[in-house]
Coordinates of C-alpha atoms and ligand atoms in Angstrom, one line a residue:
M134 CA 10.2 -44.8 89.9
P135 CA 13.6 -44.1 88.1
S136 CA 13.2 -40.5 86.9
S137 CA 16.3 -40.7 84.7
V138 CA 14.4 -43.1 82.4
S139 CA 12.4 -41.4 79.6
L140 CA 9.6 -43.0 77.6
S141 CA 9.3 -40.1 75.3
T142 CA 9.2 -40.9 71.6
Q143 CA 8.4 -39.4 68.2
V144 CA 5.7 -40.4 65.8
A145 CA 4.7 -38.5 62.7
G146 CA 7.1 -35.7 63.5
V147 CA 5.6 -35.0 66.9
V148 CA 6.8 -35.8 70.4
L149 CA 4.8 -38.1 72.6
P150 CA 5.5 -37.7 76.3
S151 CA 5.1 -41.5 76.7
C152 CA 5.3 -44.3 74.1
I153 CA 2.3 -46.0 75.7
Y154 CA -1.1 -45.0 74.4
N155 CA -4.5 -46.3 73.5
A156 CA -5.4 -48.4 70.5
S157 CA -8.2 -47.3 68.3
G158 CA -11.4 -49.2 69.3
P159 CA -11.9 -49.4 73.1
L160 CA -13.2 -46.4 75.0
C161 CA -12.4 -43.8 72.4
S162 CA -15.7 -43.3 70.6
H163 CA -17.2 -40.4 72.6
E164 CA -15.9 -37.0 73.5
D165 CA -16.0 -37.8 77.2
E166 CA -13.9 -40.9 76.7
L167 CA -11.3 -39.0 74.6
H168 CA -11.1 -36.4 77.4
V169 CA -10.4 -39.1 79.9
I170 CA -7.6 -40.4 77.8
G171 CA -6.3 -36.8 77.5
Q172 CA -6.3 -36.5 81.3
S173 CA -4.5 -39.9 81.8
A174 CA -0.8 -41.0 81.4
S175 CA -1.5 -42.1 77.8
G176 CA 1.2 -40.7 75.5
A177 CA -1.4 -39.7 72.8
I178 CA -5.1 -39.7 72.2
L179 CA -6.3 -41.9 69.3
S180 CA -10.0 -41.9 68.2
K181 CA -12.2 -44.7 67.3
S182 CA -12.2 -45.4 63.5
A183 CA -14.4 -43.0 61.8
T184 CA -16.7 -43.5 58.8
R185 CA -18.3 -40.9 56.6
E186 CA -21.6 -41.2 58.4
K187 CA -22.4 -42.1 62.0
R188 CA -23.0 -45.9 62.5
M189 CA -24.6 -47.9 65.2
G190 CA -22.5 -51.0 64.5
N191 CA -23.4 -54.6 64.8
E192 CA -25.9 -56.2 67.2
E193 CA -24.9 -57.0 70.8
P194 CA -23.3 -58.9 72.4
R195 CA -20.4 -57.9 70.2
Y196 CA -17.4 -57.7 72.6
V197 CA -16.4 -60.4 75.1
D198 CA -13.3 -60.6 77.3
T199 CA -12.2 -64.2 77.5
G200 CA -9.6 -63.8 80.1
W201 CA -6.8 -64.6 77.7
G202 CA -7.9 -61.9 75.3
S203 CA -11.0 -60.7 73.6
I204 CA -13.3 -61.3 70.7
N205 CA -15.2 -58.5 69.0
S206 CA -17.5 -57.8 66.1
M207 CA -18.3 -54.2 66.9
G208 CA -19.0 -53.3 63.2
L209 CA -17.5 -49.8 63.3
P210 CA -19.9 -48.0 65.6
N211 CA -18.8 -44.4 65.6
E212 CA -20.1 -40.8 65.5
G213 CA -19.0 -40.0 61.9
Y214 CA -15.7 -38.3 60.9
L215 CA -16.7 -34.7 61.6
Y216 CA -17.3 -35.5 65.3
Y217 CA -13.7 -36.8 65.7
A218 CA -12.3 -34.0 63.5
R219 CA -13.9 -31.3 65.7
F220 CA -12.5 -33.0 68.8
A221 CA -9.0 -32.0 67.6
Q222 CA -9.6 -28.4 68.8
Q223 CA -10.5 -29.6 72.3
A224 CA -7.5 -31.9 72.4
V225 CA -5.1 -29.0 72.4
A226 CA -5.8 -28.7 76.1
Y227 CA -3.6 -31.8 76.6
D228 CA 0.2 -32.0 76.3
K229 CA 0.1 -34.9 73.9
P230 CA -0.9 -35.3 70.2
Y231 CA -4.3 -36.3 69.0
F232 CA -4.5 -38.9 66.2
M233 CA -7.6 -39.7 64.3
S234 CA -8.4 -43.2 62.9
V235 CA -10.2 -43.2 59.6
S236 CA -12.0 -46.3 58.2
G237 CA -14.1 -45.4 55.2
L238 CA -16.3 -48.1 53.8
S239 CA -14.9 -47.6 50.3
L240 CA -12.0 -46.0 48.6
E241 CA -14.2 -43.0 47.7
D242 CA -15.2 -42.6 51.3
N243 CA -11.6 -42.6 52.5
V244 CA -10.7 -40.0 49.9
H245 CA -13.7 -37.8 50.9
I246 CA -13.0 -38.1 54.6
I247 CA -9.3 -37.4 54.3
R248 CA -9.8 -34.5 52.0
E249 CA -12.3 -32.9 54.4
L250 CA -9.9 -33.2 57.3
E251 CA -7.6 -30.7 55.7
P252 CA -8.7 -27.6 57.8
F253 CA -8.3 -29.5 61.1
E254 CA -4.7 -28.5 61.8
H255 CA -4.7 -29.9 65.3
I256 CA -5.0 -33.5 64.0
A257 CA -1.4 -34.6 64.5
G258 CA -1.8 -37.6 62.2
I259 CA -4.3 -39.9 60.6
E260 CA -4.2 -43.6 61.2
L261 CA -5.9 -45.1 58.1
N262 CA -7.4 -48.4 59.0
L263 CA -6.9 -50.9 56.3
S264 CA -7.9 -53.8 58.4
C265 CA -11.4 -53.8 60.0
P266 CA -12.5 -57.4 60.0
N267 CA -16.1 -56.9 61.1
V268 CA -18.2 -55.2 58.4
P269 CA -20.2 -57.9 56.7
G270 CA -19.5 -57.9 52.9
K271 CA -16.4 -55.7 53.2
P272 CA -13.0 -57.5 52.9
Q273 CA -10.0 -56.3 54.8
T274 CA -8.2 -54.0 52.4
G275 CA -4.8 -54.9 53.8
Y276 CA -5.1 -58.4 52.5
D277 CA -5.5 -57.2 49.0
F278 CA -2.2 -55.7 48.0
E279 CA -3.4 -54.0 44.8
Q280 CA -6.4 -52.5 46.5
S281 CA -4.0 -51.2 49.3
R282 CA -1.9 -49.6 46.6
R283 CA -4.9 -48.0 44.9
T284 CA -6.1 -46.7 48.3
L285 CA -2.8 -45.1 49.1
E286 CA -2.4 -43.6 45.6
A287 CA -5.8 -42.0 46.0
V288 CA -5.5 -40.7 49.5
F289 CA -2.0 -39.2 49.6
P290 CA -2.6 -36.4 47.1
V291 CA -5.5 -35.1 49.2
C292 CA -3.9 -35.6 52.6
K293 CA -2.5 -32.6 54.5
Q294 CA -1.6 -34.3 57.8
P295 CA 1.0 -37.0 58.3
L296 CA -0.6 -40.4 57.4
G297 CA 0.0 -43.9 58.7
V298 CA -1.8 -47.1 58.2
K299 CA -3.2 -49.8 60.5
L300 CA -2.4 -53.2 59.1
P301 CA -4.0 -56.6 59.6
P302 CA -1.7 -59.3 60.9
Y303 CA 0.2 -61.2 58.2
F304 CA 1.3 -64.8 58.6
D305 CA 3.4 -65.7 55.5
I306 CA 6.9 -64.2 54.7
P307 CA 6.0 -63.4 51.1
H308 CA 3.0 -61.4 52.3
F309 CA 5.1 -59.2 54.5
Q310 CA 7.4 -58.6 51.5
M311 CA 4.5 -57.8 49.2
M312 CA 2.9 -55.4 51.6
A313 CA 6.2 -53.7 52.4
E314 CA 6.9 -53.2 48.7
V315 CA 3.6 -51.3 48.4
L316 CA 4.1 -49.3 51.6
N317 CA 7.7 -48.3 50.6
D318 CA 6.3 -46.5 47.6
F319 CA 4.5 -43.9 49.7
P320 CA 5.6 -41.2 52.3
L321 CA 4.0 -43.0 55.3
A322 CA 4.7 -41.5 58.7
F323 CA 3.9 -44.7 60.6
V324 CA 2.6 -48.2 60.3
T325 CA 0.6 -49.7 63.2
C326 CA 1.0 -53.5 63.5
V327 CA -1.5 -55.2 64.2
N328 CA -5.3 -55.0 64.1
S329 CA -7.2 -58.0 65.7
I330 CA -6.7 -61.4 64.1
G331 CA -9.8 -61.5 62.0
N332 CA -12.7 -64.0 62.1
G333 CA -11.7 -66.1 65.0
L334 CA -14.3 -68.2 66.9
V335 CA -14.6 -68.5 70.7
I336 CA -17.0 -71.0 72.2
D337 CA -18.6 -71.5 75.6
L338 CA -18.3 -75.2 76.5
D339 CA -21.3 -75.3 78.9
S340 CA -23.8 -73.7 76.6
E341 CA -22.1 -75.0 73.4
Q342 CA -22.6 -71.5 72.0
V343 CA -20.6 -68.9 70.4
L344 CA -19.9 -65.7 72.5
I345 CA -21.0 -62.9 70.2
R346 CA -24.1 -62.4 68.1
P347 CA -22.8 -60.9 64.8
K348 CA -21.5 -63.0 62.0
H349 CA -22.5 -66.3 63.6
G350 CA -20.0 -65.7 66.4
F351 CA -16.9 -64.9 64.2
G352 CA -14.9 -61.9 65.3
G353 CA -11.6 -60.2 65.7
I354 CA -9.3 -61.7 68.3
G355 CA -7.1 -59.5 70.6
G356 CA -5.1 -59.7 73.8
D357 CA -2.7 -62.4 75.0
Y358 CA -3.5 -64.8 72.2
I359 CA -2.1 -62.5 69.5
K360 CA 1.2 -61.2 71.1
P361 CA 3.5 -63.5 69.1
T362 CA 1.8 -62.6 65.9
A363 CA 1.9 -58.9 66.7
L364 CA 5.6 -59.1 67.6
A365 CA 6.4 -60.9 64.3
N366 CA 4.6 -58.2 62.3
V367 CA 6.4 -55.4 64.2
R368 CA 9.7 -57.1 63.5
Q369 CA 9.0 -57.8 59.9
F370 CA 7.9 -54.3 59.0
Y371 CA 10.7 -52.7 61.1
T372 CA 13.1 -54.7 59.0
L373 CA 11.4 -54.2 55.6
L374 CA 10.2 -50.6 55.7
D375 CA 12.2 -47.5 55.1
K376 CA 13.8 -46.5 58.4
N377 CA 11.9 -43.1 58.6
V378 CA 8.6 -45.0 59.0
A379 CA 7.8 -45.4 62.7
I380 CA 6.3 -48.8 63.6
I381 CA 3.6 -48.7 66.3
G382 CA 3.2 -52.0 68.1
C383 CA -0.3 -53.2 69.0
G384 CA -1.3 -56.6 70.2
G385 CA -1.2 -58.5 73.5
V386 CA 0.4 -55.7 75.6
R387 CA -0.7 -55.9 79.2
S388 CA 2.5 -55.3 81.1
G389 CA 5.8 -53.4 80.8
E390 CA 7.5 -56.7 79.7
D391 CA 5.1 -56.9 76.7
A392 CA 5.8 -53.3 75.8
F393 CA 9.5 -53.8 76.1
E394 CA 9.3 -56.8 73.7
H395 CA 7.4 -54.7 71.1
I396 CA 10.1 -52.0 71.3
L397 CA 12.9 -54.5 71.1
C398 CA 11.3 -55.7 67.9
G399 CA 11.4 -52.1 66.5
A400 CA 8.3 -50.4 67.8
S401 CA 8.6 -46.6 68.4
A402 CA 5.4 -46.6 70.5
V403 CA 2.9 -49.2 71.8
Q404 CA -0.9 -49.2 71.8
I405 CA -3.1 -50.9 74.4
G406 CA -6.5 -52.3 73.3
T407 CA -7.9 -55.3 75.2
Q408 CA -6.1 -54.4 78.5
F409 CA -7.3 -50.8 78.2
M410 CA -10.9 -52.1 77.9
R411 CA -10.3 -54.2 81.0
E412 CA -8.5 -51.8 83.2
G413 CA -9.3 -48.3 82.0
T414 CA -6.8 -45.5 81.8
A415 CA -4.9 -46.8 84.9
C416 CA -3.2 -49.2 82.5
F417 CA -1.2 -46.4 80.9
E418 CA 0.6 -45.4 84.0
R419 CA 1.0 -48.9 85.3
I420 CA 2.5 -50.3 82.1
A421 CA 4.7 -47.2 81.7
G422 CA 6.0 -47.6 85.3
E423 CA 6.7 -51.3 84.7
L424 CA 8.5 -50.5 81.4
K425 CA 10.7 -47.8 83.2
N426 CA 11.6 -50.3 85.9
I427 CA 12.8 -52.9 83.3
M428 CA 14.8 -50.2 81.5
A429 CA 16.4 -49.0 84.7
K430 CA 17.4 -52.5 85.7
K431 CA 19.0 -53.0 82.3
G432 CA 20.7 -49.6 82.4
Y433 CA 18.7 -48.1 79.5
S434 CA 17.7 -44.5 79.8
C435 CA 15.6 -44.1 76.6
L436 CA 13.9 -46.1 73.9
E437 CA 16.7 -45.7 71.4
D438 CA 19.0 -47.7 73.7
F439 CA 17.2 -50.9 72.8
K440 CA 14.6 -50.2 70.1
G441 CA 14.9 -52.7 67.3
R442 CA 17.9 -54.4 68.9
L443 CA 16.4 -57.9 69.0
K444 CA 19.1 -60.6 69.0
T445 CA 18.8 -63.8 67.0
L446 CA 20.6 -67.0 67.5
D447 CA 22.4 -67.0 64.1
G448 CA 24.8 -64.2 65.0
Ligands
RRO86 O1 -15.4 -51.8 64.9 C1 -14.9 -52.9 64.8 O2 -15.6 -53.9 64.6 C2 -13.4 -53.1 64.7 C3 -12.6 -52.4 63.9 BR1 -13.1 -50.9 63.0 C4 -11.2 -52.7 63.8 O3 -10.4 -52.1 63.1 N1 -10.8 -53.8 64.4 C5 -11.6 -54.6 65.2 O4 -11.2 -55.6 65.8 N2 -13.0 -54.2 65.3

């Protein structure tokens, strides 16, 4: 392993020893899982999205690995925000920051939760989830630009920690521009691109059945399928947002090559979801090692040597 290569990065004003860490969702709902991430090579610890009250989530089966990726309709199962806020004190045992994901079921819930997080000084940053696709009857806030603005207007005045948002994937150039206009009006620390592609459908040919029970089989798609969409979103927001906003890449990362591509598009750090679910915490060390090898071969010693430096064919 080339030791002269560093994967260290900064998000929300804090140093991450490695730019590779877990996405909110898989294997980060319980204290014991968060400790396992703490003890691993993950560059940070990120919690499952928290609601105001504990939730059981949707009926099972609600997560299936399809080989090329995953489909899920978990429905926000979590222990409630206070549980994840209290974990912050335990996370100081690890030499990496602890981020908490928040996904209130309404604007009022988000304001309440974020206000209540004020005394928890060891929360390094809050990732406000504007993009859960799986709660029946609740649209994804990130697809409603005015509601996104109202949400940010309401949460910033009560927020004491650095705040970032997790966005849904966008697919149309004007939509990137419209969301960027909203986001540039707020002092965001980071933007995570992307959540799963919402409301996909995966079918088993033999049984002629859908794979998951909730919502007649519709669920969020992650993994290999979504890498080109994730890269496009990282690139667009890296280009459109103020330069002090860190972009966190998420989507389709299962190797050092994938991570390298995200960083080349402008990501300051890269989260692992589907592959973490598949491989467990070993993925953090493996992907980091692969990324270091690629960097060493290219003569790069830190992320800044290539971050955002994607070349196009038009000069
Ligand atoms: O819990 C979920 O169903 C879930 C959430 Br909160 C999310 O943000 N993204 C996703 O794919 N599933």
